[in-house]
Short mmCIF file of C-alpha atoms and ligand atoms in Angstrom, two decimals:
data_model
loop_
_atom_site.label_atom_id
_atom_site.label_comp_id
_atom_site.label_asym_id
_atom_site.label_seq_id
_atom_site.Cartn_x
_atom_site.Cartn_y
_atom_site.Cartn_z
CA MET A 1 17.42 -41.75 53.77
CA SER A 2 16.76 -42.17 57.47
CA LYS A 3 13.40 -43.72 58.33
CA ALA A 4 13.66 -42.74 62.00
CA GLY A 5 10.60 -40.47 61.65
CA LEU A 6 8.41 -43.22 60.28
CA GLN A 7 9.66 -45.72 62.85
CA PHE A 8 8.75 -43.30 65.60
CA VAL A 9 5.18 -42.95 64.24
CA GLU A 10 4.80 -46.73 63.85
CA ARG A 11 5.70 -47.36 67.48
CA ALA A 12 4.09 -44.32 69.10
CA PRO A 13 0.59 -44.23 70.56
CA LYS A 14 -1.30 -41.78 68.35
CA ALA A 15 -4.72 -40.25 67.70
CA GLU A 16 -6.81 -40.00 64.54
CA LEU A 17 -9.13 -36.98 64.32
CA HIS A 18 -10.65 -37.22 60.84
CA VAL A 19 -12.14 -40.49 59.68
CA HIS A 20 -15.66 -41.08 58.34
CA ILE A 21 -16.89 -44.43 59.59
CA GLU A 22 -18.88 -44.92 56.35
CA GLY A 23 -15.57 -44.39 54.55
CA THR A 24 -14.07 -47.43 56.31
CA LEU A 25 -16.51 -49.78 54.55
CA GLU A 26 -14.11 -52.14 52.81
CA PRO A 27 -15.17 -53.74 49.49
CA ASP A 28 -15.48 -57.25 51.01
CA LEU A 29 -17.89 -56.08 53.70
CA LEU A 30 -19.74 -53.94 51.15
CA LEU A 31 -20.44 -56.98 48.94
CA LEU A 32 -21.31 -59.16 51.95
CA LEU A 33 -23.85 -56.66 53.33
CA ALA A 34 -25.32 -55.91 49.87
CA GLU A 35 -26.04 -59.63 49.46
CA LYS A 36 -27.43 -60.03 52.99
CA ASN A 37 -29.69 -56.98 52.75
CA ALA A 38 -30.65 -57.51 49.08
CA ILE A 39 -29.30 -54.12 47.98
CA SER A 40 -28.52 -53.97 44.29
CA LEU A 41 -25.18 -52.41 43.37
CA PRO A 42 -23.51 -51.75 40.01
CA TYR A 43 -20.62 -54.07 41.03
CA ARG A 44 -20.49 -57.81 41.79
CA THR A 45 -16.81 -58.46 42.41
CA LEU A 46 -13.83 -56.85 44.15
CA ASP A 47 -12.36 -56.19 40.70
CA ASP A 48 -15.51 -54.30 39.65
CA ILE A 49 -15.11 -52.16 42.77
CA SER A 50 -11.44 -51.35 42.28
CA ARG A 51 -12.21 -50.35 38.68
CA ALA A 52 -15.07 -48.11 39.89
CA TYR A 53 -13.04 -46.40 42.65
CA GLN A 54 -11.23 -43.96 40.34
CA PHE A 55 -12.28 -40.45 41.28
CA GLY A 56 -12.01 -37.19 39.36
CA ASP A 57 -13.08 -34.94 42.23
CA LEU A 58 -14.95 -34.89 45.56
CA GLN A 59 -18.42 -35.28 43.99
CA SER A 60 -17.47 -38.35 41.94
CA PHE A 61 -16.28 -39.97 45.18
CA LEU A 62 -19.34 -38.89 47.20
CA ASP A 63 -21.67 -40.55 44.66
CA LEU A 64 -20.04 -43.95 45.34
CA TYR A 65 -19.61 -43.28 49.06
CA TYR A 66 -23.37 -42.72 49.55
CA LEU A 67 -24.13 -45.71 47.34
CA GLY A 68 -21.80 -47.79 49.52
CA ALA A 69 -23.47 -46.58 52.72
CA SER A 70 -26.82 -47.85 51.40
CA VAL A 71 -25.83 -51.45 52.25
CA LEU A 72 -25.84 -50.58 55.99
CA VAL A 73 -29.30 -51.49 57.26
CA GLU A 74 -29.36 -53.47 60.50
CA GLU A 75 -27.85 -52.68 63.88
CA ASP A 76 -25.38 -55.51 63.36
CA ASP A 77 -24.13 -53.89 60.14
CA PHE A 78 -23.19 -50.71 62.01
CA TYR A 79 -21.60 -52.80 64.75
CA GLU A 80 -19.49 -54.74 62.26
CA LEU A 81 -18.39 -51.58 60.43
CA MET A 82 -17.28 -49.88 63.65
CA TRP A 83 -15.71 -53.05 65.06
CA ARG A 84 -13.51 -53.55 62.00
CA TYR A 85 -12.25 -49.95 62.11
CA LEU A 86 -11.52 -50.17 65.85
CA CYS A 87 -9.54 -53.40 65.30
CA GLN A 88 -7.53 -51.47 62.70
CA CYS A 89 -6.89 -48.80 65.35
CA ARG A 90 -5.56 -51.45 67.72
CA ASN A 91 -3.27 -52.81 64.98
CA GLU A 92 -1.89 -49.35 64.12
CA GLY A 93 -1.45 -47.99 67.65
CA ILE A 94 -4.29 -45.45 67.32
CA VAL A 95 -5.15 -45.23 71.00
CA HIS A 96 -7.67 -42.40 70.58
CA THR A 97 -9.96 -41.72 67.62
CA GLU A 98 -12.62 -39.10 66.86
CA ILE A 99 -14.97 -40.68 64.34
CA MET A 100 -17.40 -38.87 62.04
CA PHE A 101 -20.69 -40.33 60.90
CA ASP A 102 -23.38 -39.07 58.52
CA PRO A 103 -26.79 -39.70 60.14
CA GLN A 104 -28.72 -38.11 57.27
CA THR A 105 -27.53 -40.66 54.74
CA HIS A 106 -29.08 -43.37 56.92
CA ILE A 107 -32.21 -41.54 58.13
CA GLN A 108 -33.12 -40.69 54.50
CA ARG A 109 -33.28 -44.44 53.76
CA GLY A 110 -35.52 -45.14 56.75
CA VAL A 111 -32.72 -46.40 59.04
CA GLY A 112 -33.22 -44.81 62.48
CA LEU A 113 -30.53 -42.98 64.40
CA GLU A 114 -31.09 -45.37 67.34
CA THR A 115 -30.16 -48.34 65.11
CA VAL A 116 -27.01 -46.60 63.84
CA LEU A 117 -25.82 -45.46 67.26
CA SER A 118 -26.71 -48.68 69.03
CA GLY A 119 -24.48 -50.65 66.61
CA PHE A 120 -21.63 -48.15 66.98
CA SER A 121 -21.90 -48.00 70.77
CA ARG A 122 -21.84 -51.78 71.17
CA ALA A 123 -18.59 -52.01 69.18
CA ILE A 124 -17.07 -49.04 71.01
CA ALA A 125 -17.95 -50.47 74.43
CA LYS A 126 -16.28 -53.77 73.53
CA ALA A 127 -13.09 -52.07 72.27
CA GLU A 128 -12.98 -49.86 75.38
CA GLN A 129 -13.32 -52.93 77.53
CA ASP A 130 -10.96 -55.22 75.58
CA TRP A 131 -8.00 -52.86 74.99
CA GLN A 132 -8.92 -49.45 76.46
CA GLN A 133 -9.62 -47.95 73.05
CA SER A 134 -10.61 -44.30 73.41
CA VAL A 135 -13.36 -43.10 71.03
CA LEU A 136 -15.41 -39.93 70.53
CA LEU A 137 -18.15 -39.48 67.93
CA ILE A 138 -18.74 -36.49 65.64
CA LEU A 139 -22.21 -36.11 64.11
CA CYS A 140 -21.79 -34.54 60.66
CA LEU A 141 -24.46 -32.62 58.78
CA LEU A 142 -24.51 -32.92 55.00
CA ARG A 143 -23.87 -29.43 53.64
CA ASP A 144 -25.55 -30.13 50.29
CA LEU A 145 -28.86 -30.58 52.15
CA SER A 146 -30.74 -27.60 53.61
CA GLU A 147 -30.09 -26.13 57.03
CA SER A 148 -33.66 -26.92 58.09
CA GLU A 149 -33.02 -30.63 57.32
CA GLY A 150 -29.83 -30.34 59.39
CA LEU A 151 -31.74 -28.76 62.28
CA GLN A 152 -34.33 -31.55 62.11
CA THR A 153 -31.55 -34.15 62.30
CA LEU A 154 -29.97 -32.40 65.27
CA ARG A 155 -33.33 -32.38 67.10
CA GLN A 156 -33.75 -36.10 66.38
CA ALA A 157 -30.28 -36.65 67.86
CA LYS A 158 -31.02 -34.69 71.04
CA PRO A 159 -32.08 -37.70 73.18
CA LEU A 160 -28.87 -39.49 72.15
CA LEU A 161 -26.48 -36.59 72.72
CA GLU A 162 -24.57 -38.24 75.52
CA GLN A 163 -23.05 -40.51 72.86
CA ILE A 164 -21.92 -37.56 70.73
CA THR A 165 -19.07 -35.12 71.39
CA ALA A 166 -19.12 -32.78 68.41
CA ILE A 167 -21.00 -31.53 65.39
CA GLY A 168 -19.28 -31.52 61.98
CA LEU A 169 -20.05 -30.43 58.43
CA ASP A 170 -19.18 -32.53 55.36
CA SER A 171 -20.21 -33.55 51.83
CA ALA A 172 -20.10 -31.35 48.68
CA GLU A 173 -18.20 -28.20 49.63
CA VAL A 174 -18.26 -25.91 46.57
CA GLY A 175 -21.54 -23.95 46.52
CA ASN A 176 -22.34 -24.81 50.16
CA PRO A 177 -20.53 -22.25 52.33
CA PRO A 178 -20.25 -22.68 56.11
CA GLY A 179 -22.56 -19.70 56.77
CA LYS A 180 -25.49 -21.77 55.47
CA PHE A 181 -25.37 -23.70 58.80
CA LYS A 182 -25.10 -20.84 61.30
CA GLN A 183 -28.30 -21.70 63.18
CA ALA A 184 -27.48 -25.41 63.37
CA PHE A 185 -24.04 -24.68 64.82
CA LYS A 186 -25.57 -22.17 67.24
CA LEU A 187 -27.98 -24.84 68.48
CA ALA A 188 -25.13 -27.34 68.80
CA THR A 189 -23.18 -24.76 70.85
CA ASP A 190 -26.18 -24.27 73.14
CA TRP A 191 -26.28 -28.04 73.67
CA GLY A 192 -22.59 -28.13 74.63
CA LEU A 193 -21.28 -29.89 71.52
CA ARG A 194 -17.75 -29.22 70.25
CA LYS A 195 -17.52 -27.98 66.66
CA VAL A 196 -15.58 -28.90 63.52
CA ALA A 197 -16.21 -28.39 59.79
CA HIS A 198 -14.69 -29.49 56.50
CA ALA A 199 -13.38 -26.31 54.89
CA GLY A 200 -10.74 -25.52 52.29
CA GLU A 201 -10.69 -29.04 50.83
CA GLU A 202 -11.88 -28.03 47.33
CA ALA A 203 -13.18 -24.52 48.09
CA GLY A 204 -10.85 -21.60 48.80
CA PRO A 205 -9.39 -20.10 52.00
CA GLU A 206 -12.50 -17.92 52.47
CA PHE A 207 -14.43 -21.08 53.52
CA ILE A 208 -11.86 -21.67 56.29
CA LYS A 209 -12.29 -18.12 57.58
CA ALA A 210 -16.09 -18.43 57.38
CA ALA A 211 -16.09 -21.73 59.30
CA LEU A 212 -14.03 -20.11 62.08
CA VAL A 213 -15.90 -16.81 62.23
CA GLU A 214 -19.49 -17.72 61.31
CA LEU A 215 -19.69 -21.20 62.85
CA GLY A 216 -17.13 -20.83 65.62
CA VAL A 217 -15.45 -24.16 64.84
CA GLU A 218 -12.46 -25.19 66.94
CA ARG A 219 -10.80 -27.33 64.30
CA ILE A 220 -10.77 -27.37 60.50
CA ASP A 221 -11.09 -30.63 58.55
CA HIS A 222 -8.69 -30.58 55.58
CA GLY A 223 -8.01 -26.80 55.41
CA VAL A 224 -5.18 -27.34 52.94
CA GLN A 225 -6.32 -24.42 50.73
CA CYS A 226 -5.01 -22.05 53.41
CA ALA A 227 -1.62 -22.67 51.78
CA ASN A 228 -2.73 -20.18 49.10
CA ASP A 229 -3.24 -17.42 51.70
CA PRO A 230 -0.04 -16.62 53.66
CA GLU A 231 -1.85 -14.30 56.09
CA LEU A 232 -4.32 -17.05 56.92
CA VAL A 233 -1.47 -19.51 57.48
CA LEU A 234 0.04 -17.08 59.95
CA SER A 235 -3.23 -16.53 61.82
CA LEU A 236 -4.02 -20.28 61.97
CA ALA A 237 -0.56 -20.85 63.44
CA GLN A 238 -0.96 -18.02 65.96
CA ALA A 239 -4.46 -19.10 67.01
CA LYS A 240 -3.29 -22.76 67.19
CA VAL A 241 -6.22 -23.96 65.08
CA PRO A 242 -5.74 -27.67 64.36
CA LEU A 243 -6.06 -28.81 60.72
CA THR A 244 -6.98 -32.47 60.17
CA VAL A 245 -5.15 -33.10 56.90
CA CYS A 246 -5.74 -36.24 54.82
CA PRO A 247 -2.88 -36.69 52.32
CA LEU A 248 -4.02 -39.82 50.41
CA SER A 249 -7.56 -38.42 50.16
CA ASN A 250 -6.29 -35.18 48.62
CA VAL A 251 -4.39 -37.08 45.93
CA ARG A 252 -7.21 -39.56 45.18
CA LEU A 253 -9.70 -36.67 44.85
CA LYS A 254 -7.27 -34.69 42.68
CA VAL A 255 -6.82 -31.76 45.03
CA TYR A 256 -3.11 -32.38 44.24
CA ASN A 257 -1.82 -34.34 41.26
CA ASP A 258 0.98 -35.86 43.28
CA LEU A 259 1.76 -36.16 46.97
CA ASN A 260 5.09 -34.40 46.36
CA GLN A 261 3.03 -31.20 45.77
CA HIS A 262 1.19 -31.51 49.10
CA PRO A 263 1.70 -28.53 51.45
CA ILE A 264 1.38 -30.49 54.72
CA LEU A 265 5.02 -30.27 55.78
CA ARG A 266 5.32 -26.63 54.68
CA LEU A 267 2.30 -25.84 56.87
CA LEU A 268 3.77 -27.85 59.75
CA ASP A 269 7.09 -26.04 59.45
CA SER A 270 5.19 -22.70 59.44
CA GLY A 271 3.83 -23.58 62.86
CA VAL A 272 0.30 -24.67 61.85
CA GLN A 273 -1.06 -27.43 64.07
CA VAL A 274 -1.52 -29.99 61.30
CA THR A 275 -2.38 -33.65 61.91
CA VAL A 276 -2.36 -36.67 59.58
CA ASN A 277 -5.60 -38.61 59.04
CA SER A 278 -7.18 -41.16 56.70
CA ASP A 279 -10.61 -39.60 55.86
CA ASP A 280 -12.16 -42.54 53.94
CA PRO A 281 -9.50 -45.26 54.06
CA ALA A 282 -11.50 -47.97 52.26
CA TYR A 283 -11.85 -45.67 49.26
CA PHE A 284 -8.48 -43.88 49.25
CA GLY A 285 -5.96 -46.68 49.55
CA GLY A 286 -5.19 -46.98 53.22
CA TYR A 287 -5.52 -46.21 56.90
CA LEU A 288 -3.46 -43.87 59.05
CA MET A 289 -0.09 -45.61 58.72
CA ALA A 290 -0.54 -45.83 54.93
CA ASN A 291 -0.85 -42.03 54.97
CA PHE A 292 2.35 -41.65 57.01
CA ASN A 293 4.14 -44.16 54.76
CA ALA A 294 3.09 -42.31 51.62
CA LEU A 295 4.23 -38.99 53.13
CA GLU A 296 7.61 -40.48 53.97
CA ARG A 297 8.00 -41.79 50.41
CA ALA A 298 6.91 -38.55 48.71
CA LEU A 299 8.28 -35.87 51.01
CA GLY A 300 10.51 -37.53 53.58
CA LEU A 301 9.61 -37.11 57.24
CA THR A 302 12.22 -36.00 59.75
CA GLU A 303 12.00 -37.38 63.25
CA LEU A 304 11.18 -33.89 64.50
CA GLN A 305 8.30 -33.52 62.04
CA SER A 306 6.99 -36.98 62.91
CA ARG A 307 7.07 -36.24 66.63
CA GLN A 308 5.27 -32.95 66.07
CA LEU A 309 2.55 -34.60 63.93
CA VAL A 310 1.92 -37.24 66.59
CA ARG A 311 1.91 -34.65 69.40
CA ASN A 312 -0.56 -32.53 67.38
CA SER A 313 -2.92 -35.49 67.08
CA PHE A 314 -3.42 -35.35 70.86
CA THR A 315 -3.24 -31.58 71.43
CA GLY A 316 -5.78 -31.05 68.60
CA SER A 317 -8.20 -33.62 70.05
CA PHE A 318 -11.28 -33.10 72.21
CA LEU A 319 -9.78 -35.07 75.09
CA SER A 320 -9.62 -33.39 78.50
CA GLU A 321 -6.35 -31.57 79.27
CA GLU A 322 -5.59 -34.26 81.81
CA ARG A 323 -5.96 -37.09 79.28
CA LYS A 324 -3.98 -35.16 76.65
CA THR A 325 -1.11 -34.79 79.10
CA CYS A 326 -1.31 -38.46 79.96
CA TYR A 327 -0.94 -39.50 76.29
CA LEU A 328 1.71 -36.83 75.55
CA ASP A 329 3.78 -38.07 78.49
CA GLN A 330 3.89 -41.51 76.86
CA LEU A 331 5.66 -39.98 73.82
CA GLN A 332 8.84 -38.93 75.59
N1 LIG B 1 -17.59 -37.21 53.37
C1 LIG B 1 -16.77 -38.26 53.40
N2 LIG B 1 -15.55 -37.90 52.98
C2 LIG B 1 -15.59 -36.58 52.69
C3 LIG B 1 -14.65 -35.63 52.23
N3 LIG B 1 -13.38 -35.95 51.96
N4 LIG B 1 -15.07 -34.36 52.02
C4 LIG B 1 -16.33 -34.03 52.26
N5 LIG B 1 -17.26 -34.88 52.71
C5 LIG B 1 -16.90 -36.15 52.92
ZN1 LIG B 2 -13.57 -35.87 55.57
#
């Protein structure tokens, strides 16, 4: 089979629009920081960790993801985490990335937002300077917490808003519908933030519609459950709503038993603006190119599909129209 599609993606400058920085915490750094910060964990070796990272669903992953995040304490820890991911971007040709972070998981442990953002910003400034890496940050609210806790977090973030481009919504989806965060998203709109939300990862297509209508989001994270609602697929395609799809994540969290059942290419061929992303690469078996490689192996990627996926990564981004055009021109 021709690998022209994959070769195109490997060589092309591309964007990633759905990655949780806490989900890039690789096992070696996790153990190093746990030791340094005297955080006790239920694993001592890399083997213990790979045995533990077998997930039955989103919640079983989230339990270990929040546990992992607890080793991040000092400003330097956040710097190192961000720096390692940005080096990965350089290695994979990810010229622009929109990175989510979960302030509440740090604030709850007494780690201030200033500490978190100062570490991130120092790494971002260095990558911008060293190789013109382009980075935007998305502040995510945890949907299993209350809206009033979310509002409090947003108010704490207000003095630091110039470092943040968008608000997002993540964590346990089922039982926590988008409408629970209407006021928080209204406040974020008033402050000029862009808006995204995880929807239709484990919960049904109605969560996707609610995120669009009740929160006014511009982009849906995951959104794969729309495949069960042909009318929704049509309207997402017509309205050009980007979906940030994460193939390896969906298989590791058992949304699909096998990647060959994944609807990503069917959605793409239906005209939906899907993009490929890594979500939590340290937990799900790889970064962006690992996701493209796995798609090629399971479904085969034509050159046309590959080109469209890479183009979508820029058109679906929060870059200015001018910068989008500049990157798209490099793809010819
Ligand atoms: N937080 C980190 N990864 C997530 C995912 N895949 N879904 C919801 N919340 C998350
Ligand atoms: Zn996610």
